Amino acid sequence: MNTFDESQPRGVRDLFQDASDPTRRVTIMLAAFEGWNDAGEAASDALRFVGRYLGSEKISTIDADEFYDFQFTRPLIKRNAAGQRRIKWPTTKISRASVPNSNIDLILVHGVEPSYKWRAYTAELVASAKELKVDCIVLVGALLADVPHSRPIPVTVTSDDDLVRESLDVEPSTYEGPIGIVGVLAEVGLLADIPTLSLWAAVPHYVGQSPSPKAQLALLNRLEELLQVSLETQLLSEESEAWERGVDELATEDPEVAAYVRQLEEAKDTVDLPEASGESIAREFERYLKKRRREQ
């Protein structure tokens, strides 16, 4: 098991460190769902990035017929590598990957938010988590919010699990209102005694269409901290910068949009002032040092 400086943020695997068995594998389920929980497709794109980067392999799927309304979530017809037309049905894919030079195994769950039987659907996922000996569930989502595109994308980490909150120094969610499948799976996971936490990126609502590379990058950076792993995100960083420049150009063409963005920037800067020289700078500096070490 890798060792980390005590000044670094504690990661998810710290919850399961066992001094008597430092070689113990830690299995984390990472889940994201297309649809209502996935503004700009930032969450599902982040999960796909992790799967591609780590070379994940599919181990199972959840039967689509029982959970989807195909008039709402329609199947697609596409050509395969051999040039043959085949129907691609909406489904939930479960894959496995191991993090190099780490004791972490990931179970990646990526699917479309189901139409029916959410309790049965989440129960099936949690049963799979139990069968695969998952130690923790990390749920990834993205929502539309009143945030400016020109500032760092906020990523909120919450948990209703006492152990997770105390160990990782995160807050319980205070949200009340309609929820998506991510919220249901969070509760079902806790009821099954699996430590569970949620990551939510706030996507600027005035540019909420996909892709949203800046929000995707923010989620991946937060996952790096929580999982204490390194992901090669340089290309995505360049795409994020290009996206921001493109939105800047669009905003300058519309005075009303430009004025609204300035209003959001002022509000965001005012909120961030108290911590401008504290934890946020330390966190960004630590991320910079990690990337420098990887490049050397």
XYZ file of C-alpha atoms in Angstrom:
296
model
C 0.000 0.000 0.000
C 1.283 3.465 -0.856
C 1.937 5.854 2.000
C 0.799 9.475 1.970
C 1.814 12.563 3.878
C -0.510 13.305 6.802
C -1.096 16.808 5.445
C -2.772 15.387 2.328
C -6.540 14.985 2.200
C -7.633 11.567 3.354
C -8.893 9.299 0.601
C -11.584 6.657 0.502
C -9.186 3.775 0.933
C -7.987 5.254 4.228
C -11.334 4.094 5.606
C -10.242 0.499 5.078
C -6.542 0.556 5.900
C -5.535 -2.429 7.969
C -2.095 -2.179 9.562
C -2.065 -5.932 10.170
C -2.613 -6.631 6.448
C -1.159 -3.839 4.274
C -1.640 -5.953 1.117
C -5.433 -6.100 1.501
C -7.281 -5.055 -1.654
C -9.897 -2.303 -1.363
C -12.851 -2.543 -3.754
C -14.722 0.659 -4.609
C -17.874 0.839 -6.726
C -17.904 3.975 -8.880
C -21.301 4.717 -10.451
C -22.765 7.322 -12.816
C -26.028 7.409 -14.775
C -27.023 9.272 -17.909
C -30.163 11.372 -17.694
C -31.479 13.637 -14.961
C -28.392 13.177 -12.756
C -25.942 14.021 -15.540
C -25.898 17.693 -16.593
C -23.674 18.158 -19.627
C -22.999 14.402 -19.429
C -20.109 15.360 -17.134
C -20.620 12.465 -14.714
C -20.985 9.698 -17.299
C -18.090 11.148 -19.335
C -15.918 11.146 -16.208
C -16.747 7.493 -15.557
C -16.040 6.565 -19.190
C -12.691 8.362 -18.914
C -11.730 6.311 -15.846
C -12.807 3.093 -17.564
C -10.797 3.810 -20.720
C -7.745 5.016 -18.807
C -7.617 1.898 -16.621
C -8.614 -0.545 -19.362
C -11.751 -1.784 -17.591
C -13.378 -5.053 -18.670
C -17.127 -5.709 -18.665
C -18.198 -8.380 -16.194
C -22.017 -8.144 -16.336
C -25.057 -6.088 -17.359
C -28.525 -5.468 -15.935
C -31.385 -6.678 -18.137
C -32.889 -3.690 -19.951
C -36.395 -5.058 -20.603
C -37.461 -4.907 -16.965
C -36.405 -1.330 -16.239
C -36.676 0.859 -19.368
C -39.450 2.473 -21.389
C -38.069 2.129 -24.901
C -40.390 4.845 -26.225
C -38.663 7.264 -23.845
C -35.122 5.802 -23.878
C -35.017 4.485 -27.404
C -32.558 1.835 -28.610
C -30.083 2.917 -31.291
C -29.093 1.145 -34.488
C -25.405 1.344 -35.321
C -22.813 -0.361 -37.472
C -20.310 -2.568 -35.686
C -16.615 -2.964 -36.537
C -17.531 -5.418 -39.289
C -19.907 -2.925 -40.879
C -23.050 -4.797 -39.818
C -26.045 -2.903 -38.462
C -26.901 -3.911 -34.904
C -29.344 -2.571 -32.308
C -27.784 -1.104 -29.172
C -30.212 -1.335 -26.261
C -30.083 0.983 -23.240
C -28.603 -0.921 -20.357
C -26.398 -0.751 -17.286
C -22.882 -2.071 -17.719
C -20.775 -3.273 -14.798
C -17.013 -3.359 -15.383
C -13.915 -4.084 -13.340
C -10.522 -2.341 -13.310
C -7.460 -2.338 -11.093
C -5.522 0.826 -10.323
C -1.797 0.355 -11.144
C 0.650 0.589 -8.229
C -2.248 0.631 -5.795
C -4.323 -1.707 -3.650
C -7.552 -0.397 -5.217
C -9.912 -2.370 -7.420
C -12.761 -0.456 -9.073
C -16.206 -1.715 -10.026
C -17.533 0.752 -12.622
C -21.307 1.041 -13.026
C -22.460 3.057 -16.019
C -26.013 3.140 -17.303
C -29.030 5.164 -18.264
C -31.361 6.190 -15.441
C -34.132 3.539 -15.544
C -37.793 4.266 -16.234
C -39.327 1.677 -13.896
C -38.835 -0.261 -10.654
C -36.148 1.902 -9.109
C -36.204 -0.023 -5.831
C -35.719 -3.347 -7.600
C -33.037 -1.834 -9.838
C -30.992 -0.394 -6.976
C -31.466 -3.567 -4.929
C -29.955 -5.535 -7.828
C -26.991 -3.181 -7.983
C -26.394 -3.412 -4.254
C -26.666 -7.219 -4.426
C -23.944 -7.123 -7.089
C -21.874 -4.881 -4.826
C -22.207 -7.384 -1.979
C -21.294 -10.286 -4.267
C -18.228 -8.419 -5.517
C -17.217 -7.553 -1.923
C -17.425 -3.798 -2.490
C -16.068 -1.801 0.462
C -17.486 1.578 -0.547
C -19.815 3.113 -3.136
C -18.869 6.434 -4.742
C -21.709 8.022 -6.738
C -20.963 10.668 -9.362
C -23.494 13.217 -10.606
C -23.744 16.635 -12.232
C -26.431 19.283 -11.900
C -27.276 22.600 -13.540
C -26.558 25.548 -11.254
C -26.116 29.329 -11.121
C -22.327 29.238 -11.392
C -20.031 31.074 -13.833
C -18.141 29.113 -16.485
C -15.056 31.279 -15.904
C -14.423 30.101 -12.344
C -13.456 26.642 -11.021
C -16.387 24.241 -11.256
C -17.636 23.487 -7.705
C -17.703 19.799 -6.761
C -19.629 18.967 -3.616
C -18.845 15.775 -1.692
C -21.500 14.594 0.763
C -22.392 11.496 2.719
C -25.068 10.416 5.159
C -22.714 7.775 6.571
C -21.207 8.793 9.930
C -17.962 6.876 9.318
C -17.410 8.504 5.925
C -18.171 12.006 7.200
C -15.838 11.748 10.168
C -13.000 10.046 8.281
C -13.054 12.195 5.139
C -14.302 15.416 6.735
C -17.304 15.805 4.436
C -20.760 17.140 5.166
C -24.186 15.479 5.040
C -26.404 16.542 2.171
C -28.934 19.235 3.074
C -30.897 18.918 -0.170
C -34.644 18.262 -0.002
C -36.768 17.746 -3.100
C -37.031 15.477 -6.144
C -34.156 13.038 -6.623
C -32.786 10.808 -9.340
C -31.471 7.276 -9.311
C -28.200 8.458 -7.724
C -30.075 9.570 -4.598
C -31.995 6.298 -4.384
C -28.841 4.202 -4.767
C -27.145 6.269 -2.046
C -29.871 5.397 0.449
C -30.108 1.733 -0.558
C -26.335 1.388 -0.231
C -26.412 2.812 3.276
C -29.311 0.525 4.236
C -27.134 -2.374 3.092
C -24.336 -1.156 5.407
C -22.016 -0.171 2.551
C -20.254 3.169 3.182
C -21.520 5.545 0.495
C -20.670 9.052 -0.648
C -21.719 11.301 -3.522
C -19.847 13.755 -5.760
C -21.812 16.459 -7.568
C -20.388 18.907 -10.082
C -22.241 22.194 -10.615
C -22.525 22.850 -14.366
C -23.294 26.440 -15.515
C -26.928 26.252 -16.544
C -26.522 28.641 -19.487
C -24.042 26.200 -21.115
C -25.499 22.943 -19.829
C -25.382 21.055 -23.111
C -22.893 18.240 -23.596
C -20.019 17.868 -23.609
C -18.948 19.800 -20.534
C -15.193 19.121 -20.310
C -14.541 21.593 -17.489
C -17.099 19.903 -15.215
C -15.810 16.479 -16.240
C -12.270 17.542 -15.351
C -13.406 18.900 -11.975
C -15.000 15.545 -11.145
C -11.886 13.648 -12.214
C -9.658 15.904 -10.099
C -11.846 15.256 -7.069
C -11.812 11.523 -7.770
C -8.006 11.642 -7.878
C -8.028 13.054 -4.359
C -10.615 10.663 -2.984
C -9.139 7.543 -4.560
C -5.539 8.769 -4.117
C -4.700 7.844 -7.694
C -3.250 9.719 -10.659
C -5.147 10.120 -13.937
C -3.624 11.541 -17.106
C -5.909 14.507 -17.745
C -3.627 16.863 -19.701
C -5.590 16.508 -22.955
C -8.864 17.045 -21.113
C -7.373 20.149 -19.461
C -6.668 21.552 -22.916
C -10.225 20.741 -24.028
C -11.540 22.458 -20.897
C -9.554 25.611 -21.651
C -10.779 25.608 -25.260
C -14.364 25.162 -24.053
C -14.010 28.118 -21.680
C -12.581 30.325 -24.427
C -15.477 29.346 -26.692
C -18.039 30.270 -24.035
C -16.217 33.575 -23.462
C -16.587 34.392 -27.143
C -20.279 33.518 -27.160
C -20.899 35.615 -24.047
C -19.273 38.703 -25.565
C -21.684 38.510 -28.506
C -24.703 38.963 -26.220
C -24.585 41.916 -23.776
C -27.304 40.433 -21.565
C -25.442 37.128 -21.219
C -22.163 38.962 -20.568
C -23.804 41.034 -17.818
C -25.314 37.908 -16.268
C -21.948 36.118 -16.279
C -20.319 39.130 -14.551
C -23.034 39.004 -11.915
C -22.354 35.303 -11.293
C -18.599 35.952 -11.155
C -19.020 38.694 -8.545
C -21.259 36.486 -6.422
C -18.831 33.557 -6.653
C -15.786 35.695 -5.851
C -17.521 37.197 -2.832
C -18.338 33.760 -1.447
C -14.792 32.492 -2.030
C -12.966 35.453 -0.463
C -12.727 34.058 3.112
C -10.850 30.952 1.954
C -8.832 32.525 -0.859
C -5.567 32.128 1.054
C -6.405 28.919 2.889
C -7.542 25.431 2.118
C -8.462 25.978 -1.548
C -4.967 27.280 -2.427
C -3.328 24.450 -0.495
C -5.457 21.922 -2.374
C -4.601 23.410 -5.774
C -0.889 23.562 -4.874
C -0.914 19.915 -3.801
C -2.537 18.936 -7.119
C 0.147 20.923 -8.965
C 2.946 19.123 -7.081
C 1.432 15.728 -7.849
C 1.315 16.485 -11.569
C 4.902 17.778 -11.479
C 6.040 14.511 -9.864
C 4.290 12.475 -12.558
C 5.988 14.478 -15.313
C 9.488 13.984 -13.872
